PDB file of C-alpha atoms and ligand atoms in Angstrom:
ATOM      1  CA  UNK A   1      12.500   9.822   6.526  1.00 49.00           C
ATOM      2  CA  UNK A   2      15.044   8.377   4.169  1.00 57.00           C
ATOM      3  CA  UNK A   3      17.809   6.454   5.390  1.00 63.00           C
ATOM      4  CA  UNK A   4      21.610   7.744   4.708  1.00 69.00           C
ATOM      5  CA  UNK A   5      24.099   4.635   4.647  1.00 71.00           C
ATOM      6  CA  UNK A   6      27.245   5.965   5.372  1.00 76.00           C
ATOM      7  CA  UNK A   7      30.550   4.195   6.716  1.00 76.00           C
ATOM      8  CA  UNK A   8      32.372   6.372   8.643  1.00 82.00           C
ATOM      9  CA  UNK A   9      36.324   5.883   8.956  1.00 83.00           C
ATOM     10  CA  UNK A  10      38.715   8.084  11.239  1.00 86.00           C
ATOM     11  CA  UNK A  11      42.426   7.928  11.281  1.00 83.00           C
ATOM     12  CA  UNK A  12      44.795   9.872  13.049  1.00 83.00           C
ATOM     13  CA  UNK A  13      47.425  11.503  10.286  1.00 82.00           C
ATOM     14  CA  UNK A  14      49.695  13.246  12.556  1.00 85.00           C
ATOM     15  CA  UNK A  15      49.178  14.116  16.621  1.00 86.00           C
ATOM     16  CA  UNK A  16      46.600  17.131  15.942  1.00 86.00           C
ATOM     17  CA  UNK A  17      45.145  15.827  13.190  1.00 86.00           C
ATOM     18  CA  UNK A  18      42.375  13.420  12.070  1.00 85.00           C
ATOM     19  CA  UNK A  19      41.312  12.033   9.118  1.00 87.00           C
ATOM     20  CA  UNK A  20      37.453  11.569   8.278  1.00 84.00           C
ATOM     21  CA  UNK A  21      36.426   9.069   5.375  1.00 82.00           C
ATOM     22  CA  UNK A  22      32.770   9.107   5.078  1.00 78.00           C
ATOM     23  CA  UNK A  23      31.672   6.923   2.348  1.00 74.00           C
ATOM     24  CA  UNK A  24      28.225   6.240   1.174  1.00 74.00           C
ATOM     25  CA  UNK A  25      27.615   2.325   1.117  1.00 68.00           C
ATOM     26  CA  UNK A  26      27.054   0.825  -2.409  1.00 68.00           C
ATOM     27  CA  UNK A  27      23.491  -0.003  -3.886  1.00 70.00           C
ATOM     28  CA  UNK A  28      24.433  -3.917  -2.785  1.00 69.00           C
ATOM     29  CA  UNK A  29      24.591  -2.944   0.576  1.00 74.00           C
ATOM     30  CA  UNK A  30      21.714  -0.964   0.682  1.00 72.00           C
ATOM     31  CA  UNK A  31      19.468  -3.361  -0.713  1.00 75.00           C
ATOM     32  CA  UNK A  32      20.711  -5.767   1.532  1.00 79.00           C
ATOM     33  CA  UNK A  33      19.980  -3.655   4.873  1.00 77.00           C
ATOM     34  CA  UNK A  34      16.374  -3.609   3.082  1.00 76.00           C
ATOM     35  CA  UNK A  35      15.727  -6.980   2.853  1.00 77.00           C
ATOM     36  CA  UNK A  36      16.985  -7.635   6.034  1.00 82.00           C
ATOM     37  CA  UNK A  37      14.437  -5.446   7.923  1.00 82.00           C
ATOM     38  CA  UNK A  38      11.730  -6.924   5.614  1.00 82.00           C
ATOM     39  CA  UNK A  39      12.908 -10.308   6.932  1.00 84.00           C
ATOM     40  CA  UNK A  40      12.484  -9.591  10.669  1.00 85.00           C
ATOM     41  CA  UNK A  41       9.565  -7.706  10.019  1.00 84.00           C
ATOM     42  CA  UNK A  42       7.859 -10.232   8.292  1.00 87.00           C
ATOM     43  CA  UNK A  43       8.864 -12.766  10.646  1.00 87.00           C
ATOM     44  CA  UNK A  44       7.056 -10.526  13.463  1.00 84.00           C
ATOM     45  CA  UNK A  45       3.925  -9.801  11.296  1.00 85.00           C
ATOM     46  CA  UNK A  46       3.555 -13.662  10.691  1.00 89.00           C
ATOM     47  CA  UNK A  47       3.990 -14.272  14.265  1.00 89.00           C
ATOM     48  CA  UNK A  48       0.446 -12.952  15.208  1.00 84.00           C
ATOM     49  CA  UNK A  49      -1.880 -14.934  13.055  1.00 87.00           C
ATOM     50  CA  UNK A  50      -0.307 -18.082  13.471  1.00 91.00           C
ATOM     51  CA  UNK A  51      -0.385 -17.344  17.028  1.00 91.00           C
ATOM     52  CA  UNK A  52      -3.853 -16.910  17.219  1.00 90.00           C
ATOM     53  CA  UNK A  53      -3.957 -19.647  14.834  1.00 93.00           C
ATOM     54  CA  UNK A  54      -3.178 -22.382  17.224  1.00 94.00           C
ATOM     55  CA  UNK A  55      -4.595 -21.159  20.219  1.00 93.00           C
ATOM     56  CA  UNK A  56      -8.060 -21.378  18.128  1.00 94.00           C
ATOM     57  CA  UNK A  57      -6.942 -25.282  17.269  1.00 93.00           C
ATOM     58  CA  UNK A  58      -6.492 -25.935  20.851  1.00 94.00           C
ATOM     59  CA  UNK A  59      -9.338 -24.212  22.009  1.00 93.00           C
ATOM     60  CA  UNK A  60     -11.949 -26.431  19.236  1.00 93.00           C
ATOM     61  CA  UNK A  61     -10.233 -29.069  20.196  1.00 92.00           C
ATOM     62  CA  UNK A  62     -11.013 -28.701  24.089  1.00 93.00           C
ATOM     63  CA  UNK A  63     -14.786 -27.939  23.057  1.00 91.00           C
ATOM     64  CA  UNK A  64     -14.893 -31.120  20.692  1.00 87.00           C
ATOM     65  CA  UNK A  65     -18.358 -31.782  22.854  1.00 91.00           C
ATOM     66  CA  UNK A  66     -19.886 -28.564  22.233  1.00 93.00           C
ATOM     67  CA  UNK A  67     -20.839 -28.298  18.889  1.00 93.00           C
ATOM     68  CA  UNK A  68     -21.522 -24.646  18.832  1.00 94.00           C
ATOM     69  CA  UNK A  69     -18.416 -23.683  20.221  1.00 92.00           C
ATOM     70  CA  UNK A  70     -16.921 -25.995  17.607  1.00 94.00           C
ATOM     71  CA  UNK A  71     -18.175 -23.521  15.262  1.00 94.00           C
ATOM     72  CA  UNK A  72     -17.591 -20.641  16.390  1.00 93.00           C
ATOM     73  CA  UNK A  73     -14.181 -20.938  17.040  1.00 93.00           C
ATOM     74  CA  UNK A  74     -13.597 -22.949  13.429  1.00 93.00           C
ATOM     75  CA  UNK A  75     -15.321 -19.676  12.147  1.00 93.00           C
ATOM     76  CA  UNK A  76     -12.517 -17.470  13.818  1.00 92.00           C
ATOM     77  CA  UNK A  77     -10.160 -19.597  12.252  1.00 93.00           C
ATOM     78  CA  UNK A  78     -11.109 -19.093   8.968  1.00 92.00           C
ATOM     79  CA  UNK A  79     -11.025 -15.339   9.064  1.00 88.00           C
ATOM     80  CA  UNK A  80      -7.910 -15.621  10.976  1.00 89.00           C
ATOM     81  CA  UNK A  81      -6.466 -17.964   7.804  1.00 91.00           C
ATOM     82  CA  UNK A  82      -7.927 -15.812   5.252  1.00 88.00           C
ATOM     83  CA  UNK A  83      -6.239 -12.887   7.052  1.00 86.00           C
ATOM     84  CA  UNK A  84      -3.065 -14.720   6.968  1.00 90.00           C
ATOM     85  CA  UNK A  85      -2.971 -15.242   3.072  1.00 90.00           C
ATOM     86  CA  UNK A  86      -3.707 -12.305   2.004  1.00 87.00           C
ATOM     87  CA  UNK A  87      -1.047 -10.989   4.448  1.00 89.00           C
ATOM     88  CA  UNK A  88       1.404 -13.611   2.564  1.00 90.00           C
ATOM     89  CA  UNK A  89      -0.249 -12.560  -0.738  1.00 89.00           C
ATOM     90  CA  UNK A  90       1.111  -8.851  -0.229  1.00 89.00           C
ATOM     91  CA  UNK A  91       4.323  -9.710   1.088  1.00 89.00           C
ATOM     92  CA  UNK A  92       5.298 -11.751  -2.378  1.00 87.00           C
ATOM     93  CA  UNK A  93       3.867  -8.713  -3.935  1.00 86.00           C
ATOM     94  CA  UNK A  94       5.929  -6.431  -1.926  1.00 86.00           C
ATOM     95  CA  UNK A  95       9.454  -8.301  -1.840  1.00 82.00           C
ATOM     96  CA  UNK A  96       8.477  -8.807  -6.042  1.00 81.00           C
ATOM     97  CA  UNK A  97       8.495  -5.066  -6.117  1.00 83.00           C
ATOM     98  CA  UNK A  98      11.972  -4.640  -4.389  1.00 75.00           C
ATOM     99  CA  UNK A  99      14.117  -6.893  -5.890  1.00 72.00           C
ATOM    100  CA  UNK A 100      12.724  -6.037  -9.324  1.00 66.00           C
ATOM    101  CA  UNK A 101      12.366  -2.330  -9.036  1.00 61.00           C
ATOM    102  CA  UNK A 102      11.836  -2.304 -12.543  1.00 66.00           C
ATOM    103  CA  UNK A 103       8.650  -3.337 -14.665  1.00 80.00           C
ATOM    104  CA  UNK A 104       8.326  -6.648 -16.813  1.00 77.00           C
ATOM    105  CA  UNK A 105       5.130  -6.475 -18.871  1.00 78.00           C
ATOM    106  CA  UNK A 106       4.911  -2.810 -19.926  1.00 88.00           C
ATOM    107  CA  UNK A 107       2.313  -1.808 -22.428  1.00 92.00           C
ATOM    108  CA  UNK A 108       0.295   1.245 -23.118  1.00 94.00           C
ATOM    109  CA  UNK A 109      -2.630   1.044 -20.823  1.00 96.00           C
ATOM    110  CA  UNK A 110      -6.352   2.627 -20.514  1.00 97.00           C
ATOM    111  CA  UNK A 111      -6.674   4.541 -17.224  1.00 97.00           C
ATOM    112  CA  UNK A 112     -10.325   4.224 -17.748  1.00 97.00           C
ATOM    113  CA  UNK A 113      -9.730   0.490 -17.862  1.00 97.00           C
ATOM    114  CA  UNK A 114      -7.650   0.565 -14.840  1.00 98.00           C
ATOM    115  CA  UNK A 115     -10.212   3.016 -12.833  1.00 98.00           C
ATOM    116  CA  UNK A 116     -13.170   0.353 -13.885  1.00 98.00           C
ATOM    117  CA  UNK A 117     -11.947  -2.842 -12.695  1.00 97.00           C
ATOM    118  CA  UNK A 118     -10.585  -1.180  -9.102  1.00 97.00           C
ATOM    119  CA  UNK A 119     -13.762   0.277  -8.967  1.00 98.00           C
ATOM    120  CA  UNK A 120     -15.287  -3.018  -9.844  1.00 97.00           C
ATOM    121  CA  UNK A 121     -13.365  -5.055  -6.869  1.00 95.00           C
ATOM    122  CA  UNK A 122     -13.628  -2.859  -4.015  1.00 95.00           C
ATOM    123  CA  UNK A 123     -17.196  -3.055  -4.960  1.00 95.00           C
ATOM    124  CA  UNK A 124     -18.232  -5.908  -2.311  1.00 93.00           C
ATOM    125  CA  UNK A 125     -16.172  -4.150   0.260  1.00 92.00           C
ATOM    126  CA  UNK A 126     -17.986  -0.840  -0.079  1.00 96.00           C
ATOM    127  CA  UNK A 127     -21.490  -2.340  -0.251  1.00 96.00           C
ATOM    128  CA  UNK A 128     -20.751  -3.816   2.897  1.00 95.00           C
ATOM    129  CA  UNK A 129     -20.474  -0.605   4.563  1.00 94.00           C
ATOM    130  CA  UNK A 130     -23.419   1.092   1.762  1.00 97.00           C
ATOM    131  CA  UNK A 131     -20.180   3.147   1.219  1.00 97.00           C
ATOM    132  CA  UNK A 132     -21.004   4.614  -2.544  1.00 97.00           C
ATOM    133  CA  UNK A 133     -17.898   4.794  -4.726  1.00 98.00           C
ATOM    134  CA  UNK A 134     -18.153   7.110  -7.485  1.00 97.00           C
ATOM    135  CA  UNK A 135     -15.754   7.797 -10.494  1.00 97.00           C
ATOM    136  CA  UNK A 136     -15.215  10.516 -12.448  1.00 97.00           C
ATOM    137  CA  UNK A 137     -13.071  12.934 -14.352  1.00 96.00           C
ATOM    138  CA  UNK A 138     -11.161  13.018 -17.836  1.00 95.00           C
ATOM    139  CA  UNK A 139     -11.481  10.049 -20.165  1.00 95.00           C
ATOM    140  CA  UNK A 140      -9.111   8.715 -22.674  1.00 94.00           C
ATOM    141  CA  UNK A 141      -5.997   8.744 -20.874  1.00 95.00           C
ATOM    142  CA  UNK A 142      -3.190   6.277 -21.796  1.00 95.00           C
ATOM    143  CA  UNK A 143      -0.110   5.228 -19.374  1.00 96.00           C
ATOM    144  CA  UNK A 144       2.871   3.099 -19.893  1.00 94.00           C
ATOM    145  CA  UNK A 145       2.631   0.362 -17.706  1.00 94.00           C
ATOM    146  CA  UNK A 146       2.012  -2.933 -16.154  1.00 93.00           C
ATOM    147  CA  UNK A 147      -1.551  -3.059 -15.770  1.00 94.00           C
ATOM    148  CA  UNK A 148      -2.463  -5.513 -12.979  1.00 91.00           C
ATOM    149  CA  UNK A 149       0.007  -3.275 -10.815  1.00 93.00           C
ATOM    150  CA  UNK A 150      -1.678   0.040 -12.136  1.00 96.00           C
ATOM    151  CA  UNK A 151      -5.579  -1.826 -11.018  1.00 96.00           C
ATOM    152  CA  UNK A 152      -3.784  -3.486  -7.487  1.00 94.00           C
ATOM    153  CA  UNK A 153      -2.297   0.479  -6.456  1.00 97.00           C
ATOM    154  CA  UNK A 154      -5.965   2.039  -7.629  1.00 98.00           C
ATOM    155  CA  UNK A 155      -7.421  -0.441  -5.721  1.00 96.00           C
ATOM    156  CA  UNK A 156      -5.335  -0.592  -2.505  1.00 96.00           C
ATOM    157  CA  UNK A 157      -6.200   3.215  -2.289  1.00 98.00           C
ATOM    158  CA  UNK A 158     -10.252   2.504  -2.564  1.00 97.00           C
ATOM    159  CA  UNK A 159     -10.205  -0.266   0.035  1.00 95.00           C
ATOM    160  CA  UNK A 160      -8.661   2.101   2.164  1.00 95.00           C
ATOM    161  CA  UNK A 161     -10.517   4.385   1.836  1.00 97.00           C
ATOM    162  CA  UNK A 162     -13.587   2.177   2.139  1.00 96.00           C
ATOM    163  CA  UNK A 163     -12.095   0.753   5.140  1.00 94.00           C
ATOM    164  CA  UNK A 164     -11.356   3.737   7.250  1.00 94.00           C
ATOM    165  CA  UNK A 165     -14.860   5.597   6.542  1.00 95.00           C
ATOM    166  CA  UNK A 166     -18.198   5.496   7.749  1.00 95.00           C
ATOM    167  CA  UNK A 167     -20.835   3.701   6.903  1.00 96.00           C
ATOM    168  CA  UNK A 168     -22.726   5.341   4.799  1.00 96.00           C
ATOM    169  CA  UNK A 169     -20.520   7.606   3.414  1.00 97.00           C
ATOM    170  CA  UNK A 170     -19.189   8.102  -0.211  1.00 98.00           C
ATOM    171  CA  UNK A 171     -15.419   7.897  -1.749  1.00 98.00           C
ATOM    172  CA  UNK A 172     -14.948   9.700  -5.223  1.00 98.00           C
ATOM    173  CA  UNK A 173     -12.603   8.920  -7.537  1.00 98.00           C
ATOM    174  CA  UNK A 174     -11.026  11.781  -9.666  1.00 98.00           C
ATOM    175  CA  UNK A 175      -9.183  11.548 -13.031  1.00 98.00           C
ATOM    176  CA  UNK A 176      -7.643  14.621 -14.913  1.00 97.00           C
ATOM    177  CA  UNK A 177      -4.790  15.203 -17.146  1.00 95.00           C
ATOM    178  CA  UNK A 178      -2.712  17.794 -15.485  1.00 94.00           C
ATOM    179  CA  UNK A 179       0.632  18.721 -17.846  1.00 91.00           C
ATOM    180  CA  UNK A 180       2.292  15.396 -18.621  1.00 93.00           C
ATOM    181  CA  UNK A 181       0.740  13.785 -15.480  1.00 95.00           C
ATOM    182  CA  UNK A 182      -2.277  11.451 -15.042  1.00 97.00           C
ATOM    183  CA  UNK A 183      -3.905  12.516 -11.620  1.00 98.00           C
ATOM    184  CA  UNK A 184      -5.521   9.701  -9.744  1.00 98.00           C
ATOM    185  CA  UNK A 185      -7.441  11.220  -6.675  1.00 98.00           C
ATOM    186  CA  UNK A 186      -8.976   9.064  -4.277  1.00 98.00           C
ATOM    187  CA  UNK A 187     -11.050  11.123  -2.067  1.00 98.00           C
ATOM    188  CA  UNK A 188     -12.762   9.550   1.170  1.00 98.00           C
ATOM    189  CA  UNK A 189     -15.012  11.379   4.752  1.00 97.00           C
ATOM    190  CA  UNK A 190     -13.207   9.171   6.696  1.00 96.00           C
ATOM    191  CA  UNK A 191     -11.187   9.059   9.532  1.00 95.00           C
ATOM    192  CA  UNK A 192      -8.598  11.599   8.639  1.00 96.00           C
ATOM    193  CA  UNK A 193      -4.715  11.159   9.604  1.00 96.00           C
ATOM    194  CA  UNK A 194      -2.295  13.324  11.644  1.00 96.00           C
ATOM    195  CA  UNK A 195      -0.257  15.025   9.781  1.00 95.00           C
ATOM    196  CA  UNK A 196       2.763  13.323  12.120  1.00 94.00           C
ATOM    197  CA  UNK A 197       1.157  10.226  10.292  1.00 95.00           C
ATOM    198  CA  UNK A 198       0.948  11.002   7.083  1.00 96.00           C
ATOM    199  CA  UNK A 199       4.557  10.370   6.069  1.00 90.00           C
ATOM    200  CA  UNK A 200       4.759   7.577   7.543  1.00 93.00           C
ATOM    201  CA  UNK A 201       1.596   5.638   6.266  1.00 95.00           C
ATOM    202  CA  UNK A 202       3.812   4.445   3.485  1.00 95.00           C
ATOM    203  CA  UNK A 203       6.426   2.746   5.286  1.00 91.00           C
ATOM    204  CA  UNK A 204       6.082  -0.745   5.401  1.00 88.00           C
ATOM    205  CA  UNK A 205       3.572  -2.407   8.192  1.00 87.00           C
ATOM    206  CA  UNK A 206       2.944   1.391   9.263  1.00 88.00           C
ATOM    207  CA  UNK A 207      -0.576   1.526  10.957  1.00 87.00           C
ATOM    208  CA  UNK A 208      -1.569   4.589  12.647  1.00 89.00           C
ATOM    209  CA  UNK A 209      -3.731   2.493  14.995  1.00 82.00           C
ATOM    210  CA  UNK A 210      -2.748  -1.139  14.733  1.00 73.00           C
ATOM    211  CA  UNK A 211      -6.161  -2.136  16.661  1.00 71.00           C
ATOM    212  CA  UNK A 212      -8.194  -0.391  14.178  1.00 67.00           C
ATOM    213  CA  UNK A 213      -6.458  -2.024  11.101  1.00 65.00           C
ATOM    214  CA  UNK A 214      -6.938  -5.006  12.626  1.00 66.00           C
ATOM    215  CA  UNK A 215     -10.717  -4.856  12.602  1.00 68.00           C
ATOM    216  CA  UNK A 216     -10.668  -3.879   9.223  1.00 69.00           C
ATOM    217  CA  UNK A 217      -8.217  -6.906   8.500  1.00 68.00           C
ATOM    218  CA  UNK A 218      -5.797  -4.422   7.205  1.00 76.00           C
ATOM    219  CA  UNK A 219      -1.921  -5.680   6.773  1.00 82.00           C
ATOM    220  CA  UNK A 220      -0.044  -2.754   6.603  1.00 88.00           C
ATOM    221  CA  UNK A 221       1.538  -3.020   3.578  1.00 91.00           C
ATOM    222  CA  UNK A 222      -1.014  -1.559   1.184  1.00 93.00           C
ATOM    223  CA  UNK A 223       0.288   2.101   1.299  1.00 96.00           C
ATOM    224  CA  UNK A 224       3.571   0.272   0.641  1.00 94.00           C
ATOM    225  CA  UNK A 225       2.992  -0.917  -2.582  1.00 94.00           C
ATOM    226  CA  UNK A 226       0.975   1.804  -4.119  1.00 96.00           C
ATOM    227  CA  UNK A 227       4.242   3.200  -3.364  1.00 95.00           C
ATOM    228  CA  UNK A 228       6.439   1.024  -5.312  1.00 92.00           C
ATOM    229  CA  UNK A 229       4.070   0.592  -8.009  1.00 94.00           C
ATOM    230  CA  UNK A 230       4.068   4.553  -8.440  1.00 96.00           C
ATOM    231  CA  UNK A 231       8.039   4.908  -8.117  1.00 93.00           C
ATOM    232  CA  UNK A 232       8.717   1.841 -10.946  1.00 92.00           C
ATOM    233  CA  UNK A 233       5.888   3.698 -13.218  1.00 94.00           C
ATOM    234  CA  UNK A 234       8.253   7.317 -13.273  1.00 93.00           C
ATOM    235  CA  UNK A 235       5.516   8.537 -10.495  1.00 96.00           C
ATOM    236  CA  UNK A 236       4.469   9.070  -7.185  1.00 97.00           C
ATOM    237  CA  UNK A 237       1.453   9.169  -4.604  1.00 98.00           C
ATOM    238  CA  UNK A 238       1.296  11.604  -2.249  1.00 97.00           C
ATOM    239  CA  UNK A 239      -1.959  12.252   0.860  1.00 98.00           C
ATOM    240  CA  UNK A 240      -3.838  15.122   2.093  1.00 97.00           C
ATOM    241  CA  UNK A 241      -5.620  14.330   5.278  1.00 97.00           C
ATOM    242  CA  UNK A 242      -7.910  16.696   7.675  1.00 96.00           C
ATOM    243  CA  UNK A 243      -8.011  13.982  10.920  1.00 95.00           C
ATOM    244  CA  UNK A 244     -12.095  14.035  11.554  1.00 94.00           C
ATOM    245  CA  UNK A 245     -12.982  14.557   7.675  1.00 96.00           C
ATOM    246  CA  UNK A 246     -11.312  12.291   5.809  1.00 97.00           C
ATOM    247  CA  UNK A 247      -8.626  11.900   3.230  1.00 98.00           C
ATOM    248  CA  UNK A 248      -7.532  12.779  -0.206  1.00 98.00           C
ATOM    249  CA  UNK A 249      -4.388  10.461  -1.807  1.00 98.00           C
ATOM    250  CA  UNK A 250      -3.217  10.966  -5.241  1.00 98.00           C
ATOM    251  CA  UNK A 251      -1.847   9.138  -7.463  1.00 98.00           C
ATOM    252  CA  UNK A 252       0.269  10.594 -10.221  1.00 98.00           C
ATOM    253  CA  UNK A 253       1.394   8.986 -13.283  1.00 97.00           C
ATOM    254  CA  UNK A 254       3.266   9.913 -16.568  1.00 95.00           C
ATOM    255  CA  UNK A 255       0.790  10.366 -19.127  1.00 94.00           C
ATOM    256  CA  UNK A 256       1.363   8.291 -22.967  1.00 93.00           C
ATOM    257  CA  UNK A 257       0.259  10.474 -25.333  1.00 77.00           C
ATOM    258  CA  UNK A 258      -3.282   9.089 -26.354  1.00 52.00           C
ATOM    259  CA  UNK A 259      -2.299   6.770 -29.801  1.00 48.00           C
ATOM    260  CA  UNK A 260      -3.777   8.362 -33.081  1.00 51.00           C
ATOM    261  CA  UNK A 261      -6.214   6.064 -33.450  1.00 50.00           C
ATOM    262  CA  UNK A 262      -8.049   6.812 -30.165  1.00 49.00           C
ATOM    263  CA  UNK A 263     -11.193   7.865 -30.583  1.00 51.00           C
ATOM    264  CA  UNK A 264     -11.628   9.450 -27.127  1.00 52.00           C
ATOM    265  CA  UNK A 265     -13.077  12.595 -26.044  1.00 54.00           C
ATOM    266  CA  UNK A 266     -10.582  15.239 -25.238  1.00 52.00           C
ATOM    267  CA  UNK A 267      -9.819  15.267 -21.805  1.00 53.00           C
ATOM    268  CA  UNK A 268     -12.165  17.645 -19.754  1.00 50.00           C
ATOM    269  CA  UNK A 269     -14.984  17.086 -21.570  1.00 46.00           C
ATOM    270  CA  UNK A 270     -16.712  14.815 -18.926  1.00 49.00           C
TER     271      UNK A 270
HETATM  272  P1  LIG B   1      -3.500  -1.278   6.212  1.00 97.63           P
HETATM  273  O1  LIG B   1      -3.478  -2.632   5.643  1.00 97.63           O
HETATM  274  O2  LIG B   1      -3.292  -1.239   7.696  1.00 97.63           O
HETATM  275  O3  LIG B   1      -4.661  -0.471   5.745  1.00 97.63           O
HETATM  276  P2  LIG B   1      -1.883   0.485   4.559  1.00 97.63           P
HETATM  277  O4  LIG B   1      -0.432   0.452   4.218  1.00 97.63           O
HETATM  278  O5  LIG B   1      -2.834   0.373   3.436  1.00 97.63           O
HETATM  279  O6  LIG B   1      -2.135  -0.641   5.647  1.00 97.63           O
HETATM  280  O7  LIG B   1      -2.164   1.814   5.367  1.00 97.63           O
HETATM  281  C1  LIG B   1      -1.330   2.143   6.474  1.00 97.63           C
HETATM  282  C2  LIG B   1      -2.120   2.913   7.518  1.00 97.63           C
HETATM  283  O8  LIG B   1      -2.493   4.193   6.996  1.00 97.63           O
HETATM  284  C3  LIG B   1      -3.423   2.257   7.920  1.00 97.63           C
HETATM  285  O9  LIG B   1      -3.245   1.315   8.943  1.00 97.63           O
HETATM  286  C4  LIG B   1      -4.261   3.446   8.374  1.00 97.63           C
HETATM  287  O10 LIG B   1      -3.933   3.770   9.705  1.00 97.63           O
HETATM  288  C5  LIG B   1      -3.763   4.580   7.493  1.00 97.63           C
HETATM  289  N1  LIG B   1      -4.659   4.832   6.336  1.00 97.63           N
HETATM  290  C6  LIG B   1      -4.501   4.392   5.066  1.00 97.63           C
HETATM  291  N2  LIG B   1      -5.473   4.847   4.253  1.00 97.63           N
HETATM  292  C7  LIG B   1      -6.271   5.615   5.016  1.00 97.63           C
HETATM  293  C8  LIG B   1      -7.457   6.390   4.770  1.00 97.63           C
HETATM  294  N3  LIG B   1      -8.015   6.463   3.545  1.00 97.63           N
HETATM  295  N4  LIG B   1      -8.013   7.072   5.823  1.00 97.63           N
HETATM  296  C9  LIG B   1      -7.459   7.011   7.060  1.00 97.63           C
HETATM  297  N5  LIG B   1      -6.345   6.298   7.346  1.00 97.63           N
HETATM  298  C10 LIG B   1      -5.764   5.603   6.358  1.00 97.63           C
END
């Protein structure tokens, strides 16, 4: 739930009466309260990896006669590393986000385009698991936007979706043009979330089961910036979850109207 920053200020006017001055706290502040929490809870977040980080240098260094040991635990390291920067990687990504809250490169972009190359890097991911991903929907549809953002939020949504599945199963993606809006559907036979979850999946390092993200070298910050990436594009992203059956989060975007020059089929016709 969102946060109300009020400073509250009593005086006492006259013997039987008080004075209330409620007064909502500027922007400034705000932001400031923001990064603050970010702070400590990046500070926590880091604290686990490196952690483990160190105890796995100790421990090689102990089993410096045992060869397979050696590599075992210098294998554990690496994933532990790997896990680390791409934990750093979304947190720079993240704290970019805030502070801008606006967009620097915009440009009209290709939703197809944007669809294709998610598709195209959860790809290793997904055959990992033999978890098919197919797209489909409306073609032709334009967006304002930055497009490495537009790919990183389409793409956060398929790895989760990849991630908290089966093996085995499939994950369709769904475009349409609905109004002005560009509908995004991610659609997964996962897991499922609670609906006492579902708000909260995109607050910042939110994991409804922190072992299980984990295992799946999750960081809890995806949901967070498809989140962002939405608000600074004028949209939003929103789940529907049956806990057992999977999950269905949408993305919605304001559509450009397709240039004159495009070529493209009108929407619906694939
Ligand atoms: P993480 O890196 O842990 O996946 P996210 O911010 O991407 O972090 O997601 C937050 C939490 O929401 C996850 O830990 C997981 O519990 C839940 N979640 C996200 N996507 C799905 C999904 N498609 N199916 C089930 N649970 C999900």
């Amino acid at each position: 739930p969102a946060r109300l920053l009020l400073q509250v200020r009593v005086a006492q006017v006259t013997p039987n009466h008080l004075l209330l001055l409620a007064e909502d706290l500027t922007q400034a502040r705000r932001l400031e309260a923001i990064r603050r929490d970010f702070v400590v809870n990046v500070s926590h977040e880091l604290k686990t990896p490196v952690g483990a980080l160190s105890l796995l240098a100790e421990t090689v260094q102990d089993a410096a006669d045992d060869p397979e040991a050696v590599r075992r635990f210098s294998g554990r390291m690496r994933a532990e590393a790997s896990r680390l920067s791409a934990l750093v990687h979304e947190i720079i990504e993240l704290s970019r986000l805030q502070v801008a809250g606006a967009l620097e490169d915009v440009a009209p972009v290709a939703v197809d385009e944007v669809v294709a190359e998610a598709v195209d890097r959860a790809r290793t991911a997904a055959d990992a698991k033999a978890v098919r991903i197919a797209a489909a929907g409306d073609r032709g549809l334009v967006v304002f936007g930055d497009r490495n953002l537009l790919v990183t939020a389409v793409r956060n949504l398929l790895d989760n979706a990849v991630a908290y599945s089966p093996r085995g199963t499939r994950v369709n993606l769904g475009v349409r043009r609905r109004d002005d809006l560009v509908e995004i559907a991610v659609v997964d036979e996962g897991v499922g979330i609670a609906e006492a979850d579902q708000e909260r999946v995109f607050e910042r390092f939110y994991r409804v089961d922190p072992a299980r993200s984990r295992d799946t070298g999750g960081t809890g910050l995806g949901l967070s910036i498809v989140k962002h990436v939405a608000a600074d594009h004028g949209g939003d992203v929103s789940v529907w979850s049956q806990p057992g059956r999977g999950s269905t989060f949408t993305l919605r975007l304001p559509v450009a109207e397709p240039r004159a020059t495009d070529a493209s089929p009108a929407p619906g016709s694939h």
